[in-house]
Amino acid sequence: MPVDYSKWDALELSDDSDIEVHPNVDKRSFIRAKQNQIHAERQQRKLQIETYKYERIINDTLIKRISSLLASLKAHASEVSSRNPGEVAFQAVIESAAGLDPKDDQPPPRPAGVHNAEEQLPTYTKMMATLLDQVNKALEEKKVEQDKRYEATIAEVEEHLKKVTNLQGELLEKLDELEKIEKSKITSESIHTGFDSTHINKSKPSTSEEKKDASKVELLNPNYSGTDSLPAPSKATDDDDDDAEIEASPTAKHFATIKAGDYRESLAFLTKHPEILTEKETDGLLVLAFDAQLQNRDDYARNCVHQALLLQYCRALGRDGVALFFKRITTQGHQAQEVFFKDVQDTYYKIKNRAREINLQRAKEEAEGGGEGVEQIQLHAVEPGTVINISIPPADSEDPEVQQARAIFESFSPEMKKALETGKLDEVNKVLGKMKVEEAEDLVGKFGDAGILSLEEEIIDATTQEGQEKWKEIEAAGKHAEEPAGDPE
């Protein structure tokens, strides 16, 4: 029977020993370069596959949401002749988002190496709001008449759906092509462990303990752990670097102080300041809410979230979005109220839970740190044989310079004045150790301005044993300082 060796054609070798090279080319260097090239191409191919798979998940969700919005718009098309087209469009947008689960609003985290994995994608609701912004902008540029605006909105949404669908088709073709290439290569990574165990368990008399364990699943591979196949949970970080770049304008901050239920004042403010109807101001108010929640200012944080989402909803509804939003939100029992308030509540609790986690983490780190490693300012004499003396300016001096120095001394805290009056540097260092570095540095500067500290040579009594030992230490330190530095080579 002939042996089929075709399966070995798929082997991807990176260490061909029988390769022929030019006599002027080093064979080992050539093989090493070939190995690096194969490994780099393989890694790039894997990363591209992961990127396409992730983009496929995002596009699938967007296609579903855009299709739902389009179906809702078409379902209400017959009402345009008898109602305001803007109101009909607003109702369609609200209904398309009513049945969605808030838990599914956040896209999955990016895998490692895919685009910028550290940056988190915006929510799907925010993506849809951006899409509606683009639709309204396109209608404004085309100068569509009011009576034809609803049909034009449907056409623009259909165009966006077509773009995303075509993009998804191209993506799937590229993904299929890369996966075929990857499967055609047999590498060391293709090797995996089969069955570890081949023994057969003999039947034993059933016992009460075995009955309890009867519900357990017997694995073919006893070393398998279900958690091994699960991705490691992403480590939460204080994504405060991005938030630091986003800040609401003073006008938007003033808008955040308007009470959530006072829609008359909010409408009047937006009529006077339409320039805050931007995505940047919405994000800025949400950052403001997060900072307030970190300080446990619950009411203000909730109010900021309410006003931020109010701006987002008004912006998403197009040119007449402000009037439409306030008309529906103030209509008793309207469905828009339930949708909007639920969105506000969900967003606020996400911020509240995240702020609580950060505060708990900070408290834990502070407790574990125990105050170790805290930077302090301490005063010590650097030169051997010198001491720092403390001299307090007299209060009854008539010299203007001494009086000025005394005024500086009187400006110190009672604790610091008491430590200086003892004349002991250790007592002063104890007070400095309790202060922040900036405050301590400022205080030491004032010591110099007032002439309170002075550096003098230490008087050593060499007739005592203690003085002789101290003198030997000073001489040893002086000799060590005079020794030339060793050759670094």
Short mmCIF file of C-alpha atoms in Angstrom, two decimals:
data_model
loop_
_atom_site.label_atom_id
_atom_site.label_comp_id
_atom_site.label_asym_id
_atom_site.label_seq_id
_atom_site.Cartn_x
_atom_site.Cartn_y
_atom_site.Cartn_z
CA MET A 1 0.00 0.00 0.00
CA PRO A 2 1.52 3.37 -1.02
CA VAL A 3 2.18 5.89 1.76
CA ASP A 4 0.67 9.37 1.39
CA TYR A 5 3.23 12.01 2.38
CA SER A 6 1.14 15.02 1.28
CA LYS A 7 0.35 16.00 4.87
CA TRP A 8 3.99 16.92 5.38
CA ASP A 9 3.66 19.64 2.73
CA ALA A 10 2.00 21.85 5.33
CA LEU A 11 4.99 21.78 7.66
CA GLU A 12 6.36 25.28 8.26
CA LEU A 13 10.06 24.82 9.01
CA SER A 14 12.24 27.63 10.23
CA ASP A 15 15.55 25.78 10.59
CA ASP A 16 16.24 24.20 7.19
CA SER A 17 19.70 22.74 7.47
CA ASP A 18 20.03 21.85 3.78
CA ILE A 19 19.34 25.36 2.48
CA GLU A 20 21.68 26.64 -0.21
CA VAL A 21 22.98 30.21 0.06
CA HIS A 22 25.49 32.34 -1.82
CA PRO A 23 29.12 31.69 -0.82
CA ASN A 24 29.47 35.30 0.35
CA VAL A 25 26.46 34.97 2.69
CA ASP A 26 26.83 33.47 6.15
CA LYS A 27 24.56 30.40 6.24
CA ARG A 28 23.76 30.59 9.98
CA SER A 29 22.86 34.27 9.78
CA PHE A 30 20.64 33.62 6.79
CA ILE A 31 18.82 30.77 8.56
CA ARG A 32 18.40 32.89 11.71
CA ALA A 33 16.95 35.76 9.65
CA LYS A 34 14.58 33.32 7.94
CA GLN A 35 13.45 32.00 11.33
CA ASN A 36 12.75 35.51 12.63
CA GLN A 37 10.79 36.33 9.48
CA ILE A 38 8.59 33.23 9.78
CA HIS A 39 7.93 33.86 13.49
CA ALA A 40 7.10 37.54 12.89
CA GLU A 41 4.68 36.69 10.07
CA ARG A 42 3.01 34.03 12.19
CA GLN A 43 2.58 36.43 15.13
CA GLN A 44 1.23 39.18 12.88
CA ARG A 45 -1.25 36.72 11.33
CA LYS A 46 -2.54 35.64 14.75
CA LEU A 47 -2.94 39.25 15.90
CA GLN A 48 -4.84 40.12 12.72
CA ILE A 49 -7.20 37.17 13.26
CA GLU A 50 -7.92 38.30 16.84
CA THR A 51 -8.59 41.84 15.56
CA TYR A 52 -11.04 40.65 12.90
CA LYS A 53 -12.86 38.42 15.40
CA TYR A 54 -13.26 41.32 17.82
CA GLU A 55 -14.46 43.71 15.10
CA ARG A 56 -16.95 41.05 13.97
CA ILE A 57 -18.55 41.03 17.45
CA ILE A 58 -18.86 44.83 17.50
CA ASN A 59 -20.28 45.00 13.96
CA ASP A 60 -22.83 42.24 14.65
CA THR A 61 -24.23 44.19 17.60
CA LEU A 62 -24.31 47.46 15.65
CA ILE A 63 -26.13 45.80 12.74
CA LYS A 64 -28.80 44.50 15.14
CA ARG A 65 -29.27 47.91 16.75
CA ILE A 66 -29.37 49.83 13.47
CA SER A 67 -31.83 47.27 12.03
CA SER A 68 -34.05 47.67 15.10
CA LEU A 69 -33.99 51.47 14.74
CA LEU A 70 -34.76 51.22 11.03
CA ALA A 71 -37.68 48.85 11.62
CA SER A 72 -39.11 51.20 14.26
CA LEU A 73 -38.80 54.20 11.92
CA LYS A 74 -40.55 52.36 9.10
CA ALA A 75 -43.31 51.14 11.43
CA HIS A 76 -44.23 54.74 12.30
CA ALA A 77 -43.91 56.09 8.74
CA SER A 78 -47.69 56.12 8.28
CA GLU A 79 -48.10 58.56 11.19
CA VAL A 80 -46.04 61.31 9.55
CA SER A 81 -49.00 62.70 7.60
CA SER A 82 -51.01 63.35 10.77
CA ARG A 83 -48.26 64.17 13.30
CA ASN A 84 -45.05 66.18 13.59
CA PRO A 85 -42.29 64.20 11.80
CA GLY A 86 -39.81 65.08 14.53
CA GLU A 87 -42.10 63.70 17.25
CA VAL A 88 -42.64 60.49 15.25
CA ALA A 89 -38.87 60.07 14.83
CA PHE A 90 -38.33 60.66 18.56
CA GLN A 91 -40.91 57.99 19.44
CA ALA A 92 -39.26 55.54 17.03
CA VAL A 93 -35.83 56.11 18.59
CA ILE A 94 -37.20 55.61 22.11
CA GLU A 95 -39.05 52.42 21.19
CA SER A 96 -36.01 50.92 19.44
CA ALA A 97 -33.99 51.31 22.65
CA ALA A 98 -36.76 50.30 25.10
CA GLY A 99 -36.29 46.53 24.89
CA LEU A 100 -32.52 46.50 25.23
CA ASP A 101 -30.77 45.10 28.30
CA PRO A 102 -28.45 47.69 29.94
CA LYS A 103 -25.99 44.90 30.78
CA ASP A 104 -25.35 44.36 27.04
CA ASP A 105 -24.66 48.05 26.38
CA GLN A 106 -20.92 47.86 27.12
CA PRO A 107 -18.78 46.27 24.37
CA PRO A 108 -16.42 43.48 25.47
CA PRO A 109 -12.85 44.56 26.34
CA ARG A 110 -10.29 44.49 23.56
CA PRO A 111 -7.94 41.47 23.55
CA ALA A 112 -4.28 42.17 24.26
CA GLY A 113 -2.55 43.70 21.27
CA VAL A 114 -5.75 44.60 19.40
CA HIS A 115 -5.65 48.31 18.51
CA ASN A 116 -5.18 50.18 21.79
CA ALA A 117 -6.26 47.54 24.30
CA GLU A 118 -6.04 49.96 27.26
CA GLU A 119 -8.68 52.33 25.87
CA GLN A 120 -12.26 51.25 26.44
CA LEU A 121 -14.79 51.52 23.62
CA PRO A 122 -17.83 53.77 24.13
CA THR A 123 -21.16 52.09 24.88
CA TYR A 124 -23.40 50.95 22.03
CA THR A 125 -25.91 53.64 23.04
CA LYS A 126 -23.21 56.25 22.57
CA MET A 127 -22.31 54.76 19.18
CA MET A 128 -25.97 55.01 18.11
CA ALA A 129 -26.12 58.60 19.34
CA THR A 130 -23.06 59.40 17.21
CA LEU A 131 -24.75 57.74 14.22
CA LEU A 132 -27.86 59.90 14.70
CA ASP A 133 -25.61 62.96 14.92
CA GLN A 134 -24.11 62.03 11.56
CA VAL A 135 -27.58 61.49 10.07
CA ASN A 136 -28.80 64.90 11.26
CA LYS A 137 -25.62 66.56 10.02
CA ALA A 138 -26.06 64.97 6.58
CA LEU A 139 -29.67 66.20 6.41
CA GLU A 140 -28.55 69.70 7.35
CA GLU A 141 -25.88 69.69 4.64
CA LYS A 142 -28.37 68.47 2.02
CA LYS A 143 -30.89 71.11 3.21
CA VAL A 144 -33.78 68.63 3.24
CA GLU A 145 -37.23 70.19 3.52
CA GLN A 146 -39.24 69.59 6.70
CA ASP A 147 -42.00 67.54 5.02
CA LYS A 148 -39.41 65.20 3.45
CA ARG A 149 -37.13 64.97 6.46
CA TYR A 150 -38.61 61.74 7.86
CA GLU A 151 -38.13 59.80 4.59
CA ALA A 152 -34.63 61.25 4.27
CA THR A 153 -33.83 60.08 7.83
CA ILE A 154 -34.88 56.52 6.94
CA ALA A 155 -32.73 56.66 3.78
CA GLU A 156 -29.67 57.87 5.72
CA VAL A 157 -30.06 55.14 8.36
CA GLU A 158 -30.40 52.55 5.58
CA GLU A 159 -27.20 53.87 4.03
CA HIS A 160 -25.34 53.48 7.35
CA LEU A 161 -26.72 49.94 7.74
CA LYS A 162 -25.52 49.12 4.22
CA LYS A 163 -22.03 50.45 4.98
CA VAL A 164 -21.70 48.41 8.19
CA THR A 165 -23.07 45.28 6.47
CA ASN A 166 -20.63 45.62 3.55
CA LEU A 167 -17.77 46.22 5.97
CA GLN A 168 -18.77 43.10 7.89
CA GLY A 169 -18.80 41.06 4.66
CA GLU A 170 -15.31 42.20 3.70
CA LEU A 171 -14.09 41.52 7.23
CA LEU A 172 -15.46 37.94 7.20
CA GLU A 173 -13.77 37.25 3.84
CA LYS A 174 -10.40 38.42 5.17
CA LEU A 175 -10.88 36.44 8.40
CA ASP A 176 -11.74 33.26 6.49
CA GLU A 177 -8.69 33.68 4.27
CA LEU A 178 -6.32 34.18 7.24
CA GLU A 179 -7.80 31.21 9.13
CA LYS A 180 -7.27 28.97 6.08
CA ILE A 181 -3.62 30.06 5.91
CA GLU A 182 -3.21 29.48 9.65
CA LYS A 183 -4.75 25.98 9.47
CA SER A 184 -2.56 25.06 6.50
CA LYS A 185 0.57 25.52 8.62
CA ILE A 186 1.72 22.77 10.97
CA THR A 187 3.85 24.26 13.73
CA SER A 188 4.99 23.24 17.19
CA GLU A 189 2.01 25.15 18.59
CA SER A 190 -0.32 22.71 16.81
CA ILE A 191 0.88 19.94 19.14
CA HIS A 192 -1.51 19.36 22.04
CA THR A 193 -2.00 16.75 24.71
CA GLY A 194 -4.54 14.03 23.92
CA PHE A 195 -5.77 11.60 26.53
CA ASP A 196 -3.69 11.48 29.70
CA SER A 197 -5.48 8.52 31.24
CA THR A 198 -6.36 5.15 29.69
CA HIS A 199 -7.23 3.09 32.79
CA ILE A 200 -10.74 1.70 33.29
CA ASN A 201 -12.50 2.08 36.63
CA LYS A 202 -13.79 -1.23 37.94
CA SER A 203 -17.29 -1.34 39.30
CA LYS A 204 -17.51 -1.08 43.07
CA PRO A 205 -20.38 -1.50 45.49
CA SER A 206 -22.27 1.77 45.71
CA THR A 207 -22.00 3.64 48.97
CA SER A 208 -23.70 6.69 50.38
CA GLU A 209 -20.59 8.80 49.64
CA GLU A 210 -20.53 7.66 46.03
CA LYS A 211 -24.17 8.61 45.65
CA LYS A 212 -23.32 12.14 46.75
CA ASP A 213 -20.57 12.32 44.11
CA ALA A 214 -22.74 10.80 41.37
CA SER A 215 -23.54 14.22 39.99
CA LYS A 216 -19.84 15.01 39.35
CA VAL A 217 -18.62 14.81 35.74
CA GLU A 218 -15.74 12.41 35.08
CA LEU A 219 -13.23 14.12 32.79
CA LEU A 220 -11.20 12.28 30.19
CA ASN A 221 -8.32 14.61 30.99
CA PRO A 222 -8.03 14.75 34.80
CA ASN A 223 -5.55 17.66 34.62
CA TYR A 224 -8.08 19.88 32.84
CA SER A 225 -9.37 22.85 34.78
CA GLY A 226 -12.48 24.66 33.58
CA THR A 227 -10.95 27.99 34.48
CA ASP A 228 -8.03 27.43 32.11
CA SER A 229 -10.19 28.08 29.07
CA LEU A 230 -11.59 31.28 30.46
CA PRO A 231 -9.85 34.59 29.81
CA ALA A 232 -8.27 36.19 32.84
CA PRO A 233 -10.42 39.01 34.18
CA SER A 234 -9.13 42.37 33.09
CA LYS A 235 -7.47 44.23 35.94
CA ALA A 236 -9.35 47.42 36.79
CA THR A 237 -7.36 50.59 36.64
CA ASP A 238 -8.15 54.10 37.66
CA ASP A 239 -8.71 55.36 34.15
CA ASP A 240 -8.26 58.82 35.41
CA ASP A 241 -5.62 59.70 32.79
CA ASP A 242 -8.23 59.96 30.02
CA ASP A 243 -10.73 61.67 32.31
CA ALA A 244 -8.14 64.28 33.25
CA GLU A 245 -8.15 65.52 29.64
CA ILE A 246 -11.96 65.88 29.61
CA GLU A 247 -13.38 68.80 31.54
CA ALA A 248 -16.74 70.50 31.29
CA SER A 249 -16.81 74.20 30.46
CA PRO A 250 -17.88 76.70 33.14
CA THR A 251 -21.23 77.08 31.33
CA ALA A 252 -21.83 73.32 31.44
CA LYS A 253 -20.83 73.21 35.12
CA HIS A 254 -23.42 75.89 35.83
CA PHE A 255 -25.99 73.82 33.91
CA ALA A 256 -25.16 70.85 36.17
CA THR A 257 -26.28 72.85 39.22
CA ILE A 258 -29.88 73.11 37.91
CA LYS A 259 -32.05 70.61 39.77
CA ALA A 260 -32.99 67.51 37.82
CA GLY A 261 -36.76 68.09 38.00
CA ASP A 262 -36.65 71.77 37.05
CA TYR A 263 -37.14 71.29 33.29
CA ARG A 264 -38.40 74.82 32.78
CA GLU A 265 -35.11 76.30 33.97
CA SER A 266 -33.09 73.69 32.03
CA LEU A 267 -34.97 74.53 28.82
CA ALA A 268 -34.43 78.25 29.34
CA PHE A 269 -30.72 77.68 29.96
CA LEU A 270 -30.27 75.56 26.82
CA THR A 271 -32.17 78.10 24.76
CA LYS A 272 -29.72 80.74 25.92
CA HIS A 273 -26.60 78.51 25.70
CA PRO A 274 -27.05 75.99 22.83
CA GLU A 275 -23.26 75.73 22.50
CA ILE A 276 -23.11 73.14 25.33
CA LEU A 277 -25.06 70.61 23.26
CA THR A 278 -21.86 68.72 22.37
CA GLU A 279 -20.46 65.30 23.14
CA LYS A 280 -17.48 66.87 24.94
CA GLU A 281 -19.75 68.65 27.44
CA THR A 282 -21.72 65.42 28.05
CA ASP A 283 -18.48 63.56 28.80
CA GLY A 284 -17.26 66.45 30.93
CA LEU A 285 -20.38 66.34 33.13
CA LEU A 286 -20.04 62.57 33.52
CA VAL A 287 -16.44 63.04 34.66
CA LEU A 288 -17.70 65.70 37.07
CA ALA A 289 -20.25 63.19 38.40
CA PHE A 290 -17.52 60.59 38.88
CA ASP A 291 -15.28 62.99 40.81
CA ALA A 292 -18.22 64.02 42.99
CA GLN A 293 -19.08 60.39 43.73
CA LEU A 294 -15.49 59.71 44.79
CA GLN A 295 -16.09 62.39 47.44
CA ASN A 296 -19.43 60.72 48.41
CA ARG A 297 -21.46 63.68 47.12
CA ASP A 298 -24.31 61.42 45.95
CA ASP A 299 -26.96 64.05 45.19
CA TYR A 300 -24.66 66.26 43.13
CA ALA A 301 -23.25 63.26 41.22
CA ARG A 302 -26.76 62.03 40.36
CA ASN A 303 -27.74 65.52 39.22
CA CYS A 304 -24.66 65.73 36.95
CA VAL A 305 -25.56 62.39 35.36
CA HIS A 306 -29.15 63.58 34.76
CA GLN A 307 -28.01 66.80 33.07
CA ALA A 308 -25.33 65.01 31.04
CA LEU A 309 -27.81 62.51 29.59
CA LEU A 310 -30.29 65.34 29.01
CA LEU A 311 -27.71 66.96 26.71
CA GLN A 312 -27.07 63.64 24.96
CA TYR A 313 -30.76 62.97 24.28
CA CYS A 314 -31.37 66.49 22.98
CA ARG A 315 -28.36 66.22 20.68
CA ALA A 316 -29.39 62.81 19.34
CA LEU A 317 -32.84 64.06 18.29
CA GLY A 318 -31.48 66.50 15.71
CA ARG A 319 -32.30 70.09 14.98
CA ASP A 320 -35.57 70.19 16.97
CA GLY A 321 -34.25 67.78 19.60
CA VAL A 322 -34.41 70.23 22.52
CA ALA A 323 -38.08 71.10 21.97
CA LEU A 324 -39.05 67.46 21.33
CA PHE A 325 -37.25 66.18 24.40
CA PHE A 326 -38.77 68.67 26.85
CA LYS A 327 -42.23 68.22 25.34
CA ARG A 328 -42.14 64.45 25.85
CA ILE A 329 -40.38 64.45 29.21
CA THR A 330 -42.99 66.84 30.66
CA THR A 331 -45.98 64.92 29.23
CA GLN A 332 -47.59 62.95 32.04
CA GLY A 333 -47.25 59.17 31.62
CA HIS A 334 -45.26 59.33 28.38
CA GLN A 335 -43.06 56.34 27.58
CA ALA A 336 -40.06 58.61 27.07
CA GLN A 337 -39.99 59.37 30.81
CA GLU A 338 -39.51 55.73 31.76
CA VAL A 339 -36.74 55.20 29.19
CA PHE A 340 -34.85 58.37 30.13
CA PHE A 341 -35.09 57.93 33.91
CA LYS A 342 -34.00 54.29 33.63
CA ASP A 343 -30.95 55.34 31.60
CA VAL A 344 -30.09 57.98 34.23
CA GLN A 345 -30.48 55.46 37.07
CA ASP A 346 -28.35 52.77 35.36
CA THR A 347 -25.58 55.22 34.45
CA TYR A 348 -25.48 56.67 37.96
CA TYR A 349 -25.23 53.24 39.62
CA LYS A 350 -22.37 52.27 37.31
CA ILE A 351 -20.49 55.40 38.40
CA LYS A 352 -21.39 54.83 42.05
CA ASN A 353 -20.21 51.21 42.06
CA ARG A 354 -16.94 52.09 40.33
CA ALA A 355 -16.27 54.97 42.72
CA ARG A 356 -16.93 52.71 45.70
CA GLU A 357 -14.44 50.14 44.36
CA ILE A 358 -11.77 52.81 43.92
CA ASN A 359 -12.33 54.22 47.43
CA LEU A 360 -12.12 50.73 48.94
CA GLN A 361 -8.90 50.05 47.02
CA ARG A 362 -7.38 53.33 48.18
CA ALA A 363 -8.33 52.59 51.78
CA LYS A 364 -6.83 49.11 51.52
CA GLU A 365 -3.57 50.41 50.05
CA GLU A 366 -3.32 53.07 52.74
CA ALA A 367 -3.94 50.48 55.47
CA GLU A 368 -1.39 48.04 54.04
CA GLY A 369 1.16 50.81 53.53
CA GLY A 370 1.03 51.67 57.21
CA GLY A 371 2.71 55.01 56.57
CA GLU A 372 5.99 53.37 55.48
CA GLY A 373 7.97 55.03 52.76
CA VAL A 374 6.35 58.44 53.20
CA GLU A 375 8.69 61.21 52.14
CA GLN A 376 9.67 63.54 54.99
CA ILE A 377 11.89 66.55 55.56
CA GLN A 378 14.46 66.04 58.33
CA LEU A 379 17.30 68.36 59.39
CA HIS A 380 20.82 66.92 59.87
CA ALA A 381 24.35 68.29 59.69
CA VAL A 382 26.09 66.99 56.56
CA GLU A 383 29.74 67.85 57.34
CA PRO A 384 31.48 65.72 60.02
CA GLY A 385 32.29 67.64 63.20
CA THR A 386 29.51 70.20 62.75
CA VAL A 387 26.17 70.64 64.52
CA ILE A 388 23.00 72.61 63.84
CA ASN A 389 22.24 75.11 66.62
CA ILE A 390 18.83 76.65 67.23
CA SER A 391 18.64 80.34 68.10
CA ILE A 392 15.28 82.02 68.72
CA PRO A 393 15.11 85.81 68.01
CA PRO A 394 14.49 87.72 71.26
CA ALA A 395 11.09 89.37 71.63
CA ASP A 396 12.38 92.62 73.24
CA SER A 397 14.97 93.56 70.62
CA GLU A 398 14.84 97.03 69.00
CA ASP A 399 16.77 95.95 65.91
CA PRO A 400 14.38 95.96 62.88
CA GLU A 401 15.96 92.82 61.41
CA VAL A 402 15.59 90.93 64.69
CA GLN A 403 11.98 92.16 65.04
CA GLN A 404 11.26 90.87 61.52
CA ALA A 405 12.82 87.51 62.41
CA ARG A 406 10.72 87.42 65.59
CA ALA A 407 7.56 88.04 63.51
CA ILE A 408 8.42 85.02 61.37
CA PHE A 409 8.89 82.93 64.53
CA GLU A 410 5.51 84.02 65.89
CA SER A 411 3.83 82.87 62.65
CA PHE A 412 4.79 79.24 63.38
CA SER A 413 2.34 76.77 64.89
CA PRO A 414 2.36 76.39 68.71
CA GLU A 415 3.75 72.86 68.32
CA MET A 416 6.69 74.05 66.22
CA LYS A 417 7.43 77.01 68.51
CA LYS A 418 7.49 74.69 71.49
CA ALA A 419 9.90 72.33 69.68
CA LEU A 420 12.24 75.23 68.77
CA GLU A 421 12.22 76.54 72.33
CA THR A 422 13.60 73.20 73.57
CA GLY A 423 16.71 73.83 71.45
CA LYS A 424 16.76 70.14 70.41
CA LEU A 425 16.92 69.28 66.71
CA ASP A 426 15.22 65.91 67.31
CA GLU A 427 12.09 67.64 68.63
CA VAL A 428 11.99 69.89 65.55
CA ASN A 429 12.38 66.86 63.27
CA LYS A 430 9.44 65.15 64.99
CA VAL A 431 7.17 68.07 64.08
CA LEU A 432 8.55 68.24 60.53
CA GLY A 433 7.94 64.51 60.10
CA LYS A 434 4.20 64.99 60.63
CA MET A 435 3.95 67.66 57.93
CA LYS A 436 3.62 67.39 54.16
CA VAL A 437 6.84 67.78 52.20
CA GLU A 438 5.79 71.09 50.61
CA GLU A 439 4.79 72.60 53.95
CA ALA A 440 7.98 71.37 55.64
CA GLU A 441 10.18 72.80 52.86
CA ASP A 442 8.45 76.16 53.17
CA LEU A 443 8.94 76.13 56.94
CA VAL A 444 12.66 75.30 56.66
CA GLY A 445 13.00 78.23 54.26
CA LYS A 446 11.48 80.50 56.90
CA PHE A 447 13.98 79.14 59.43
CA GLY A 448 16.74 80.45 57.18
CA ASP A 449 15.04 83.83 56.68
CA ALA A 450 14.72 84.29 60.44
CA GLY A 451 18.26 83.05 61.17
CA ILE A 452 16.92 80.45 63.60
CA LEU A 453 19.28 77.67 62.42
CA SER A 454 23.05 78.04 62.29
CA LEU A 455 25.81 75.56 61.43
CA GLU A 456 28.75 75.54 63.89
CA GLU A 457 31.73 73.33 64.61
CA GLU A 458 31.10 70.80 67.34
CA ILE A 459 33.24 71.09 70.49
CA ILE A 460 34.51 67.62 71.45
CA ASP A 461 35.97 66.83 74.85
CA ALA A 462 38.80 64.43 73.91
CA THR A 463 39.54 63.70 77.59
CA THR A 464 36.47 61.48 77.85
CA GLN A 465 36.04 58.05 76.26
CA GLU A 466 32.89 59.20 74.43
CA GLY A 467 34.71 62.19 72.96
CA GLN A 468 37.66 60.03 71.83
CA GLU A 469 35.31 57.61 70.03
CA LYS A 470 33.52 60.49 68.31
CA TRP A 471 36.82 62.02 67.22
CA LYS A 472 37.89 58.67 65.65
CA GLU A 473 34.59 58.55 63.71
CA ILE A 474 35.18 62.07 62.35
CA GLU A 475 38.75 61.21 61.27
CA ALA A 476 37.56 58.01 59.54
CA ALA A 477 34.85 59.93 57.69
CA GLY A 478 37.39 62.56 56.59
CA LYS A 479 39.83 59.96 55.24
CA HIS A 480 37.03 58.21 53.34
CA ALA A 481 36.03 61.51 51.71
CA GLU A 482 39.63 62.22 50.61
CA GLU A 483 40.14 58.82 48.94
CA PRO A 484 40.08 59.07 45.12
CA ALA A 485 37.24 57.36 43.34
CA GLY A 486 38.05 53.95 41.86
CA ASP A 487 38.50 53.38 38.17
CA PRO A 488 35.09 52.41 36.76
CA GLU A 489 36.76 50.12 34.27
#
